[in-house]
Structure formats: C-alpha cells, structure tokens
mmCIF file of C-alpha atoms in Angstrom:
data_model
loop_
_atom_site.group_PDB
_atom_site.id
_atom_site.type_symbol
_atom_site.label_atom_id
_atom_site.label_comp_id
_atom_site.label_asym_id
_atom_site.label_seq_id
_atom_site.Cartn_x
_atom_site.Cartn_y
_atom_site.Cartn_z
ATOM 1 C CA VAL A 1 -25.964 62.364 -55.049
ATOM 2 C CA GLU A 2 -25.617 66.084 -55.687
ATOM 3 C CA LEU A 3 -23.876 66.483 -52.313
ATOM 4 C CA LEU A 4 -21.324 63.821 -53.253
ATOM 5 C CA HIS A 5 -20.879 65.470 -56.652
ATOM 6 C CA ASN A 6 -20.106 68.772 -54.898
ATOM 7 C CA VAL A 7 -17.622 67.026 -52.578
ATOM 8 C CA ILE A 8 -15.881 65.442 -55.565
ATOM 9 C CA GLN A 9 -15.776 68.740 -57.478
ATOM 10 C CA HIS A 10 -14.279 70.453 -54.418
ATOM 11 C CA ASP A 11 -11.662 67.694 -54.162
ATOM 12 C CA GLN A 12 -10.802 68.036 -57.858
ATOM 13 C CA ALA A 13 -10.466 71.815 -57.527
ATOM 14 C CA GLN A 14 -8.212 71.442 -54.489
ATOM 15 C CA ARG A 15 -5.967 69.027 -56.364
ATOM 16 C CA ARG A 16 -5.680 71.424 -59.302
ATOM 17 C CA ASP A 17 -4.942 74.389 -57.010
ATOM 18 C CA THR A 18 -2.347 72.421 -55.050
ATOM 19 C CA ARG A 19 -0.498 71.291 -58.168
ATOM 20 C CA GLY A 20 -0.853 74.552 -60.073
ATOM 21 C CA PRO A 21 1.142 74.488 -63.339
ATOM 22 C CA TRP A 22 2.054 70.812 -62.695
ATOM 23 C CA ALA A 23 -1.592 69.687 -62.863
ATOM 24 C CA GLN A 24 -1.208 68.558 -66.492
ATOM 25 C CA ALA A 25 1.813 66.455 -65.545
ATOM 26 C CA ALA A 26 -0.384 64.590 -63.079
ATOM 27 C CA MET A 27 -2.431 63.124 -65.922
ATOM 28 C CA GLN A 28 -2.197 59.327 -66.076
ATOM 29 C CA ARG A 29 -1.427 58.031 -69.580
ATOM 30 C CA HIS A 30 -1.683 54.320 -70.310
ATOM 31 C CA GLN A 31 -1.316 52.087 -73.334
ATOM 32 C CA ILE A 32 -3.976 49.363 -73.400
ATOM 33 C CA ARG A 33 -3.726 46.376 -75.733
ATOM 34 C CA ARG A 34 -7.206 45.452 -76.907
ATOM 35 C CA ASN A 35 -6.514 41.727 -76.739
ATOM 36 C CA PHE A 36 -5.009 42.045 -73.214
ATOM 37 C CA LEU A 37 -7.487 44.542 -71.794
ATOM 38 C CA VAL A 38 -7.774 43.103 -68.266
ATOM 39 C CA GLU A 39 -4.036 42.498 -67.917
ATOM 40 C CA ASP A 40 -3.078 45.987 -69.092
ATOM 41 C CA GLY A 41 -5.891 47.569 -67.075
ATOM 42 C CA PHE A 42 -4.598 45.793 -63.982
ATOM 43 C CA ALA A 43 -1.078 47.056 -64.681
ATOM 44 C CA ALA A 44 -2.378 50.620 -65.171
ATOM 45 C CA PHE A 45 -4.135 50.659 -61.788
ATOM 46 C CA GLU A 46 -1.558 48.654 -59.867
ATOM 47 C CA GLY A 47 0.390 50.715 -57.366
ATOM 48 C CA LEU A 48 -1.851 53.765 -57.739
ATOM 49 C CA THR A 49 -3.360 55.177 -54.548
ATOM 50 C CA GLU A 50 -5.692 58.046 -53.638
ATOM 51 C CA GLU A 51 -2.792 60.487 -53.563
ATOM 52 C CA GLY A 52 -0.770 58.586 -56.123
ATOM 53 C CA GLY A 53 -2.786 58.828 -59.299
ATOM 54 C CA LEU A 54 -6.210 57.239 -58.864
ATOM 55 C CA ARG A 55 -7.958 60.612 -58.770
ATOM 56 C CA ASP A 56 -5.905 62.031 -61.632
ATOM 57 C CA VAL A 57 -7.229 62.321 -65.171
ATOM 58 C CA PHE A 58 -6.754 59.062 -67.089
ATOM 59 C CA ARG A 59 -5.943 59.049 -70.777
ATOM 60 C CA VAL A 60 -5.834 55.863 -72.829
ATOM 61 C CA GLU A 61 -4.092 54.880 -76.041
ATOM 62 C CA PHE A 62 -5.378 51.611 -77.495
ATOM 63 C CA ILE A 63 -2.941 49.219 -79.114
ATOM 64 C CA ALA A 64 -4.376 47.116 -81.923
ATOM 65 C CA PRO A 65 -3.798 43.331 -82.055
ATOM 66 C CA ASP A 66 -1.053 43.900 -84.659
ATOM 67 C CA GLY A 67 0.878 45.931 -82.075
ATOM 68 C CA GLU A 68 0.308 49.316 -83.709
ATOM 69 C CA PRO A 69 -1.218 52.260 -81.794
ATOM 70 C CA GLU A 70 -4.738 53.127 -82.904
ATOM 71 C CA SER A 71 -5.356 56.613 -84.252
ATOM 72 C CA GLY A 72 -7.163 59.134 -82.109
ATOM 73 C CA VAL A 73 -6.384 61.399 -79.172
ATOM 74 C CA ASP A 74 -8.191 60.633 -75.924
ATOM 75 C CA GLY A 75 -10.290 63.592 -74.856
ATOM 76 C CA GLY A 76 -12.202 61.355 -72.473
ATOM 77 C CA GLY A 77 -13.969 59.118 -74.976
ATOM 78 C CA LEU A 78 -11.278 56.432 -75.182
ATOM 79 C CA PHE A 79 -11.071 56.241 -71.398
ATOM 80 C CA LYS A 80 -14.844 55.761 -71.343
ATOM 81 C CA GLU A 81 -14.573 52.968 -73.925
ATOM 82 C CA PHE A 82 -11.850 51.342 -71.843
ATOM 83 C CA MET A 83 -13.977 51.472 -68.682
ATOM 84 C CA VAL A 84 -17.071 50.108 -70.427
ATOM 85 C CA THR A 85 -15.189 47.209 -72.023
ATOM 86 C CA LEU A 86 -13.197 46.401 -68.884
ATOM 87 C CA ASN A 87 -16.246 46.314 -66.632
ATOM 88 C CA ARG A 88 -18.227 44.252 -69.125
ATOM 89 C CA ALA A 89 -15.458 41.655 -69.127
ATOM 90 C CA MET A 90 -14.764 41.501 -65.390
ATOM 91 C CA PHE A 91 -18.372 41.541 -64.169
ATOM 92 C CA ASP A 92 -19.335 38.757 -66.564
ATOM 93 C CA PRO A 93 -20.082 35.708 -64.356
ATOM 94 C CA GLU A 94 -17.992 33.632 -66.762
ATOM 95 C CA PHE A 95 -14.912 35.576 -65.645
ATOM 96 C CA GLY A 96 -15.397 34.044 -62.202
ATOM 97 C CA LEU A 97 -15.348 37.053 -59.864
ATOM 98 C CA PHE A 98 -19.105 37.632 -59.609
ATOM 99 C CA SER A 99 -22.208 35.447 -59.627
ATOM 100 C CA GLU A 100 -25.687 36.464 -60.722
ATOM 101 C CA THR A 101 -28.939 36.222 -58.768
ATOM 102 C CA SER A 102 -32.264 35.316 -60.363
ATOM 103 C CA ASP A 103 -33.038 39.029 -60.799
ATOM 104 C CA ARG A 104 -29.648 39.540 -62.489
ATOM 105 C CA THR A 105 -27.928 41.464 -59.713
ATOM 106 C CA LEU A 106 -24.325 40.606 -58.866
ATOM 107 C CA TYR A 107 -22.527 39.421 -55.740
ATOM 108 C CA PRO A 108 -18.970 38.079 -55.209
ATOM 109 C CA ALA A 109 -18.550 34.531 -56.486
ATOM 110 C CA VAL A 110 -18.042 31.998 -53.713
ATOM 111 C CA SER A 111 -15.742 30.063 -56.044
ATOM 112 C CA ALA A 112 -13.502 33.035 -56.934
ATOM 113 C CA PHE A 113 -10.560 31.816 -54.842
ATOM 114 C CA TRP A 114 -10.892 28.349 -56.379
ATOM 115 C CA THR A 115 -11.067 29.816 -59.895
ATOM 116 C CA HIS A 116 -8.354 32.493 -59.650
ATOM 117 C CA GLY A 117 -6.308 31.205 -56.721
ATOM 118 C CA HIS A 118 -4.236 33.706 -54.737
ATOM 119 C CA ARG A 119 -4.712 36.292 -57.517
ATOM 120 C CA ALA A 120 -8.418 36.608 -56.695
ATOM 121 C CA ALA A 121 -7.794 39.110 -53.876
ATOM 122 C CA GLU A 122 -5.685 41.271 -56.214
ATOM 123 C CA LEU A 123 -8.387 41.183 -58.891
ATOM 124 C CA TYR A 124 -11.111 42.185 -56.423
ATOM 125 C CA ALA A 125 -8.974 45.074 -55.152
ATOM 126 C CA PHE A 126 -8.336 46.128 -58.750
ATOM 127 C CA LEU A 127 -12.049 46.017 -59.562
ATOM 128 C CA GLY A 128 -12.781 47.991 -56.384
ATOM 129 C CA LYS A 129 -10.425 50.709 -57.649
ATOM 130 C CA VAL A 130 -12.156 50.659 -61.026
ATOM 131 C CA VAL A 131 -15.604 51.088 -59.454
ATOM 132 C CA GLY A 132 -14.230 53.817 -57.175
ATOM 133 C CA LYS A 133 -12.779 55.613 -60.203
ATOM 134 C CA ALA A 134 -16.170 55.339 -61.935
ATOM 135 C CA ILE A 135 -17.917 56.898 -58.920
ATOM 136 C CA TYR A 136 -15.307 59.667 -58.726
ATOM 137 C CA GLU A 137 -15.794 60.472 -62.422
ATOM 138 C CA MET A 138 -19.624 60.105 -62.094
ATOM 139 C CA PHE A 139 -19.412 57.345 -64.692
ATOM 140 C CA LEU A 140 -22.273 54.803 -64.525
ATOM 141 C CA LEU A 141 -21.739 51.054 -64.805
ATOM 142 C CA GLU A 142 -24.105 48.590 -66.449
ATOM 143 C CA ALA A 143 -23.530 46.090 -63.621
ATOM 144 C CA GLN A 144 -26.113 46.158 -60.827
ATOM 145 C CA PHE A 145 -25.128 44.788 -57.417
ATOM 146 C CA SER A 146 -27.229 42.717 -55.054
ATOM 147 C CA ARG A 147 -28.487 44.510 -51.945
ATOM 148 C CA VAL A 148 -26.626 41.889 -49.898
ATOM 149 C CA PHE A 149 -23.273 42.938 -51.393
ATOM 150 C CA LEU A 150 -24.088 46.643 -51.093
ATOM 151 C CA ASN A 151 -24.924 46.167 -47.405
ATOM 152 C CA ARG A 152 -21.513 44.609 -46.825
ATOM 153 C CA LEU A 153 -19.761 47.470 -48.643
ATOM 154 C CA LEU A 154 -21.502 49.885 -46.272
ATOM 155 C CA GLY A 155 -20.480 47.839 -43.232
ATOM 156 C CA ARG A 156 -24.015 46.594 -42.566
ATOM 157 C CA THR A 157 -24.810 43.071 -41.428
ATOM 158 C CA ASN A 158 -27.352 41.158 -43.503
ATOM 159 C CA GLU A 159 -30.192 39.404 -41.689
ATOM 160 C CA VAL A 160 -32.499 36.432 -42.393
ATOM 161 C CA ASP A 161 -34.855 38.479 -44.589
ATOM 162 C CA ASP A 162 -31.927 39.492 -46.822
ATOM 163 C CA VAL A 163 -31.477 35.893 -47.982
ATOM 164 C CA ALA A 164 -34.293 36.458 -50.505
ATOM 165 C CA ALA A 165 -32.223 39.127 -52.296
ATOM 166 C CA LEU A 166 -29.469 36.563 -52.849
ATOM 167 C CA ASP A 167 -31.299 33.251 -53.258
ATOM 168 C CA ARG A 168 -35.085 33.276 -53.548
ATOM 169 C CA GLU A 169 -35.330 29.506 -53.648
ATOM 170 C CA LEU A 170 -33.363 29.096 -50.433
ATOM 171 C CA HIS A 171 -35.511 31.736 -48.730
ATOM 172 C CA ARG A 172 -38.683 29.975 -49.927
ATOM 173 C CA ASN A 173 -37.380 26.637 -48.602
ATOM 174 C CA MET A 174 -36.637 28.224 -45.236
ATOM 175 C CA LEU A 175 -40.227 29.470 -45.004
ATOM 176 C CA GLN A 176 -41.538 26.018 -45.878
ATOM 177 C CA ILE A 177 -39.384 24.409 -43.202
ATOM 178 C CA LYS A 178 -40.626 26.953 -40.677
ATOM 179 C CA GLU A 179 -44.214 25.942 -41.449
ATOM 180 C CA SER A 180 -43.421 22.225 -41.452
ATOM 181 C CA ALA A 181 -45.227 20.148 -38.825
ATOM 182 C CA ASN A 182 -42.168 18.012 -38.183
ATOM 183 C CA VAL A 183 -38.862 19.769 -38.719
ATOM 184 C CA GLU A 184 -36.902 16.646 -37.797
ATOM 185 C CA GLU A 185 -38.192 14.859 -40.910
ATOM 186 C CA CYS A 186 -36.265 17.331 -43.074
ATOM 187 C CA ASN A 187 -33.005 15.653 -41.908
ATOM 188 C CA LEU A 188 -31.133 18.938 -41.642
ATOM 189 C CA THR A 189 -27.917 19.470 -39.724
ATOM 190 C CA PHE A 190 -25.988 22.577 -38.673
ATOM 191 C CA SER A 191 -23.964 22.521 -41.874
ATOM 192 C CA VAL A 192 -24.339 23.976 -45.354
ATOM 193 C CA SER A 193 -23.356 22.732 -48.797
ATOM 194 C CA VAL A 194 -21.418 25.174 -50.985
ATOM 195 C CA SER A 195 -21.463 24.310 -54.676
ATOM 196 C CA GLU A 196 -20.341 26.584 -57.499
ATOM 197 C CA ARG A 197 -18.537 26.138 -60.810
ATOM 198 C CA GLY A 198 -17.883 22.449 -60.220
ATOM 199 C CA HIS A 199 -16.553 22.797 -56.678
ATOM 200 C CA HIS A 200 -18.394 21.284 -53.717
ATOM 201 C CA GLU A 201 -17.720 21.803 -50.036
ATOM 202 C CA GLU A 202 -19.576 21.050 -46.802
ATOM 203 C CA VAL A 203 -19.185 23.771 -44.145
ATOM 204 C CA ASP A 204 -20.124 23.426 -40.483
ATOM 205 C CA LEU A 205 -22.134 26.324 -39.062
ATOM 206 C CA ILE A 206 -21.075 25.335 -35.541
ATOM 207 C CA PRO A 207 -18.302 22.995 -34.358
ATOM 208 C CA ASN A 208 -19.137 19.462 -35.529
ATOM 209 C CA GLY A 209 -22.306 20.942 -37.050
ATOM 210 C CA SER A 210 -22.743 18.166 -39.617
ATOM 211 C CA ASN A 211 -23.528 15.839 -36.701
ATOM 212 C CA VAL A 212 -25.949 18.191 -34.918
ATOM 213 C CA PRO A 213 -29.571 17.728 -36.133
ATOM 214 C CA VAL A 214 -31.908 20.679 -36.633
ATOM 215 C CA THR A 215 -35.025 20.447 -34.461
ATOM 216 C CA ARG A 216 -38.014 22.663 -33.767
ATOM 217 C CA ASP A 217 -36.238 23.913 -30.622
ATOM 218 C CA ASN A 218 -33.055 25.063 -32.405
ATOM 219 C CA LEU A 219 -34.600 25.997 -35.772
ATOM 220 C CA THR A 220 -34.415 29.754 -35.189
ATOM 221 C CA ARG A 221 -30.724 29.496 -34.356
ATOM 222 C CA TYR A 222 -30.161 27.404 -37.485
ATOM 223 C CA PHE A 223 -31.886 30.002 -39.683
ATOM 224 C CA HIS A 224 -29.792 32.838 -38.256
ATOM 225 C CA LEU A 225 -26.558 30.912 -38.683
ATOM 226 C CA MET A 226 -27.500 29.843 -42.212
ATOM 227 C CA ALA A 227 -28.459 33.395 -43.213
ATOM 228 C CA ASN A 228 -25.295 34.852 -41.686
ATOM 229 C CA PHE A 229 -23.134 32.372 -43.580
ATOM 230 C CA LYS A 230 -24.912 32.854 -46.901
ATOM 231 C CA THR A 231 -25.100 36.664 -46.840
ATOM 232 C CA ASN A 232 -22.114 37.732 -44.743
ATOM 233 C CA VAL A 233 -19.494 35.045 -44.217
ATOM 234 C CA GLN A 234 -19.095 33.075 -47.432
ATOM 235 C CA PHE A 235 -17.769 35.998 -49.504
ATOM 236 C CA HIS A 236 -16.211 38.040 -46.701
ATOM 237 C CA GLY A 237 -12.699 37.786 -48.180
ATOM 238 C CA GLN A 238 -13.871 38.855 -51.620
ATOM 239 C CA THR A 239 -15.790 41.834 -50.211
ATOM 240 C CA ALA A 240 -12.878 42.928 -48.023
ATOM 241 C CA ALA A 241 -10.508 42.931 -51.002
ATOM 242 C CA PHE A 242 -12.989 44.833 -53.189
ATOM 243 C CA LEU A 243 -13.566 47.387 -50.442
ATOM 244 C CA ARG A 244 -9.820 47.830 -49.955
ATOM 245 C CA GLY A 245 -9.519 48.888 -53.598
ATOM 246 C CA LEU A 246 -12.677 51.017 -53.550
ATOM 247 C CA GLN A 247 -11.457 53.015 -50.549
ATOM 248 C CA CYS A 248 -8.270 53.890 -52.428
ATOM 249 C CA VAL A 249 -10.450 56.272 -54.442
ATOM 250 C CA ILE A 250 -13.621 56.921 -52.448
ATOM 251 C CA PRO A 251 -13.394 57.255 -48.634
ATOM 252 C CA LEU A 252 -15.915 55.078 -46.840
ATOM 253 C CA SER A 253 -17.224 58.184 -45.066
ATOM 254 C CA TRP A 254 -18.420 59.475 -48.455
ATOM 255 C CA LEU A 255 -20.291 56.258 -49.219
ATOM 256 C CA LYS A 256 -21.957 56.057 -45.825
ATOM 257 C CA MET A 257 -24.100 59.029 -46.787
ATOM 258 C CA PHE A 258 -26.128 56.504 -48.805
ATOM 259 C CA ASP A 259 -28.318 53.503 -48.091
ATOM 260 C CA PRO A 260 -27.938 50.362 -50.280
ATOM 261 C CA TYR A 261 -30.571 51.475 -52.794
ATOM 262 C CA GLU A 262 -28.989 54.923 -53.158
ATOM 263 C CA LEU A 263 -25.524 53.399 -53.493
ATOM 264 C CA ASN A 264 -26.812 51.146 -56.256
ATOM 265 C CA SER A 265 -28.172 54.211 -58.069
ATOM 266 C CA LEU A 266 -24.854 56.003 -57.552
ATOM 267 C CA ILE A 267 -22.978 53.125 -59.186
ATOM 268 C CA SER A 268 -25.486 51.997 -61.814
ATOM 269 C CA GLY A 269 -28.070 54.755 -62.235
ATOM 270 C CA SER A 270 -31.820 54.403 -62.733
ATOM 271 C CA THR A 271 -33.621 51.924 -64.976
ATOM 272 C CA GLN A 272 -36.815 54.027 -65.103
ATOM 273 C CA GLY A 273 -36.147 55.686 -68.454
ATOM 274 C CA PHE A 274 -35.043 59.315 -68.737
ATOM 275 C CA ASP A 275 -36.315 62.849 -69.165
ATOM 276 C CA VAL A 276 -36.461 63.364 -72.942
ATOM 277 C CA GLN A 277 -36.746 67.132 -72.583
ATOM 278 C CA ASP A 278 -33.591 67.174 -70.463
ATOM 279 C CA LEU A 279 -31.737 65.259 -73.188
ATOM 280 C CA ARG A 280 -33.158 67.638 -75.791
ATOM 281 C CA ARG A 281 -31.936 70.716 -73.899
ATOM 282 C CA HIS A 282 -28.392 69.368 -73.765
ATOM 283 C CA THR A 283 -28.047 67.921 -77.279
ATOM 284 C CA ASN A 284 -25.669 69.360 -79.872
ATOM 285 C CA PHE A 285 -26.136 68.967 -83.625
ATOM 286 C CA SER A 286 -23.778 68.662 -86.570
ATOM 287 C CA GLY A 287 -23.824 67.931 -90.291
ATOM 288 C CA GLY A 288 -26.802 70.195 -90.903
ATOM 289 C CA TYR A 289 -29.310 69.006 -88.306
ATOM 290 C CA GLN A 290 -31.068 71.462 -85.984
ATOM 291 C CA ASP A 291 -33.557 70.871 -83.200
ATOM 292 C CA ASP A 292 -36.426 71.782 -85.526
ATOM 293 C CA SER A 293 -35.329 69.391 -88.319
ATOM 294 C CA PRO A 294 -38.177 66.947 -89.148
ATOM 295 C CA VAL A 295 -36.064 63.849 -88.380
ATOM 296 C CA ILE A 296 -35.071 65.281 -85.007
ATOM 297 C CA GLN A 297 -38.687 66.157 -84.207
ATOM 298 C CA TRP A 298 -39.687 62.567 -85.015
ATOM 299 C CA LEU A 299 -36.943 61.251 -82.760
ATOM 300 C CA TRP A 300 -38.045 63.307 -79.749
ATOM 301 C CA ARG A 301 -41.683 62.342 -80.305
ATOM 302 C CA ILE A 302 -40.870 58.614 -80.514
ATOM 303 C CA LEU A 303 -38.675 58.736 -77.415
ATOM 304 C CA GLU A 304 -41.182 60.663 -75.328
ATOM 305 C CA HIS A 305 -44.466 59.103 -76.369
ATOM 306 C CA GLU A 306 -43.861 55.706 -77.936
ATOM 307 C CA MET A 307 -41.015 54.070 -76.031
ATOM 308 C CA GLU A 308 -41.226 52.114 -72.795
ATOM 309 C CA PRO A 309 -38.409 52.621 -70.218
ATOM 310 C CA GLU A 310 -36.729 49.387 -71.345
ATOM 311 C CA ASP A 311 -36.600 50.582 -74.972
ATOM 312 C CA MET A 312 -35.380 54.003 -73.867
ATOM 313 C CA GLY A 313 -32.552 52.216 -72.099
ATOM 314 C CA ARG A 314 -31.687 50.354 -75.297
ATOM 315 C CA PHE A 315 -31.580 53.671 -77.167
ATOM 316 C CA LEU A 316 -29.154 55.148 -74.639
ATOM 317 C CA MET A 317 -27.041 51.981 -74.726
ATOM 318 C CA PHE A 318 -26.829 52.206 -78.522
ATOM 319 C CA ALA A 319 -25.834 55.877 -78.496
ATOM 320 C CA THR A 320 -23.719 56.209 -75.337
ATOM 321 C CA SER A 321 -22.794 52.628 -74.238
ATOM 322 C CA CYS A 322 -24.774 53.103 -70.997
ATOM 323 C CA SER A 323 -28.481 52.279 -70.727
ATOM 324 C CA ARG A 324 -29.084 54.742 -67.885
ATOM 325 C CA PRO A 325 -29.089 58.546 -67.855
ATOM 326 C CA PRO A 326 -26.431 60.539 -65.950
ATOM 327 C CA LEU A 327 -27.228 60.882 -62.251
ATOM 328 C CA LEU A 328 -27.451 64.675 -62.362
ATOM 329 C CA GLY A 329 -28.992 64.953 -65.799
ATOM 330 C CA PHE A 330 -27.617 65.209 -69.316
ATOM 331 C CA LYS A 331 -25.893 68.513 -68.543
ATOM 332 C CA THR A 332 -23.187 66.376 -66.902
ATOM 333 C CA LEU A 333 -22.785 63.915 -69.800
ATOM 334 C CA TYR A 334 -19.269 64.127 -71.207
ATOM 335 C CA PRO A 335 -18.744 64.417 -74.095
ATOM 336 C CA ALA A 336 -22.087 66.144 -74.643
ATOM 337 C CA PHE A 337 -24.682 64.157 -76.590
ATOM 338 C CA CYS A 338 -24.602 65.020 -80.286
ATOM 339 C CA ILE A 339 -26.708 64.023 -83.295
ATOM 340 C CA HIS A 340 -24.918 64.124 -86.646
ATOM 341 C CA ARG A 341 -26.695 64.169 -90.009
ATOM 342 C CA VAL A 342 -25.706 61.402 -92.433
ATOM 343 C CA PRO A 343 -26.416 62.451 -96.066
ATOM 344 C CA ASP A 344 -27.068 58.906 -97.294
ATOM 345 C CA GLY A 345 -30.738 58.275 -96.518
ATOM 346 C CA GLU A 346 -30.348 54.542 -97.215
ATOM 347 C CA ARG A 347 -28.006 53.955 -94.317
ATOM 348 C CA LEU A 348 -29.081 52.694 -90.916
ATOM 349 C CA PRO A 349 -28.405 54.771 -87.765
ATOM 350 C CA THR A 350 -24.983 54.240 -86.225
ATOM 351 C CA ALA A 351 -23.190 55.644 -83.204
ATOM 352 C CA SER A 352 -19.742 56.430 -81.856
ATOM 353 C CA THR A 353 -20.374 55.604 -78.219
ATOM 354 C CA CYS A 354 -17.006 56.864 -77.002
ATOM 355 C CA ALA A 355 -18.080 60.345 -78.186
ATOM 356 C CA ASN A 356 -21.824 59.987 -77.355
ATOM 357 C CA LEU A 357 -22.429 60.671 -81.047
ATOM 358 C CA LEU A 358 -25.589 59.416 -82.790
ATOM 359 C CA LYS A 359 -25.404 59.373 -86.599
ATOM 360 C CA LEU A 360 -28.837 59.610 -88.211
ATOM 361 C CA PRO A 361 -29.583 59.576 -91.946
#
C-alpha cells in the first residue's frame, strides 16, 4: 500500500510540475444537486479521462432542493461528502448494480442489464471511475467486494472453490451432490437457472445442455462449467465496463501489485479496529480542549480499553463517515481529525463528518 501511495504522490507531483502556474486551473469544479446526486455525479465524471481531469483535484458545490447553492467553500470536505453519499447510493443492492452475498460482500448484479437496460454499461464505467478516484485519493469506501469480483478485476479466473465466496448454499449443494450415491437421481442437466429481481432465465452450459443429463462420469465437467459460469461468465459484461472506468484513473499495472485480499483492503480498509494512540498523536483540538482534558482522557481510555473493533468502527463512522482507519495511519487523514469542545454539557455529541470534526460537550 505504501508503495502505491508513493507512486501516486510521484504522479501528483509530476502533474503539478508539468502544469506549473496552470495547476490551479486544472482543478475540477462541479455543481451537484442533492436530489439528483447520481445524475449530476455521472455528468461530472462523463468525458473525463486519466489525462483529462480524473486525476485533478475535485471541488464540489452542493445545490439545495430549492435550487440555491449551499454555503461553504470546498476544501476537500464537500468532495468527501459527495463521494460518501454517491457510493452509498450506487452500491446499495436496491439500486440494481450490485448484489450482496450472505457475508455482505458485493458483486455485480446479474440483473443489471435487465434493470438499467443499455445504460448499465455506462453506470458501471462511471462507478469504476469513482472507485479509481477513491483509490487515487486514498479515500476508503464502506462497500466491501466479494473475492470473486476482485479476482476478475485483477484478471484472475475463479475456480470451483471460489463458488463458496459467492454462494455458500450452491457450494454446499455441489458438495452434497459429489457425495451422492446416485448422481442421476438429482435430475440435473448441463444448464443453469438464473433468477434475480423477478427475472428468470435458463442458460445452457454446453450446446443443447438442458437436454444433456449430469451423470457420475461427467460430474466433474459439470462442476467446472457451473463454477465458471457463476463466478466468471454471468457478470463478465458488468465487470468489463467497471474495469474500463477504473483503468481511466488507476492503471491495471498498479493494481496487479496486490492480491484480492490486499486490493480489498486498498479499497475498503481494515475492519479490525484502529490504533488509538495513532489517532491520539494526530488529533487537533479546538474550543478549549487539550489532550490532557478530563473528557479527552476518558475518550481515549474508552476507545482503547472498553470498545470492541465493531464499536470502534461505529465511532469512526460517526465522526468521519468511514468505519475504517486510513490505510497509512491517521497522519494521512484529511482534514485532520479534530475534537471541538461544546460548552453546553447537556448536549449529546455530534459530528461534522465532512471535516472529520467531533463535537463533545
């Protein structure tokens, strides 16, 4: 991760040096209507390429539902809010681009082209650009991808054992069939049923496969064909479109430094809590608080000794809008984490997540 961070920093420095006094002009400024977030986000990214804006600094101005610009100058916080809200909307399975496994990881929805029609490919490419921009800015996403999808992004072919990462029940059924005394009694054929979001389709795994019975002799071939379809073939178009957008920001050669687990951490971070002392070292204070203030001392003690990783994640989500710590530690969090003293002791804690600002009474 640190190697990629150094590569990205070198790229950013080169771009600044190349543009010189015109670097500020290369900043991308976009108006985003809150009630048309996806549409305006799509328009902002559309037409941008690696050399044509995707690696430039983005600045956002939100437009309220009444059509008036919201107050505030984007120093990075509004762009962060835009990215968080956009990704939350588009990775929601209800949006129709991604489906969720039993362990809540995401993979491209089989039904996406039925749900969104010809626009699905454009939406996947757009979301690929968004994820690429997040990686380039070292900005973590809440979404966690299935290993099957990550393998495809890295150009790897999934095998029979990878079915479990996508569909545990299917993998369990395959094992039961393998142990069955009489495979023929299962009445299987070389075809597969695809059902999602109200759409049903029967797909042959081989020519005329729905009329070819599965027997003990051809069972291994059936398993390989079934696994290949489920983990590689059925969302090939979706993955290709996503990857096309991703590579507009992040060259595939950069990503291939990682295995699927590392790539998942690069995109989504770690769910194993965080180093409280690291956060403490890189926390600013305002409103009268200092590191040795009693309330602050209580906070550090609770975080370090009384919270489980899941609760620590909820704390970070509340304060920063991301439940996972920055990949290279809190020294890289932007804006820097800050705790502000609220004079009214009767108030509950609040936060301005776009500024990573925790307000404690």
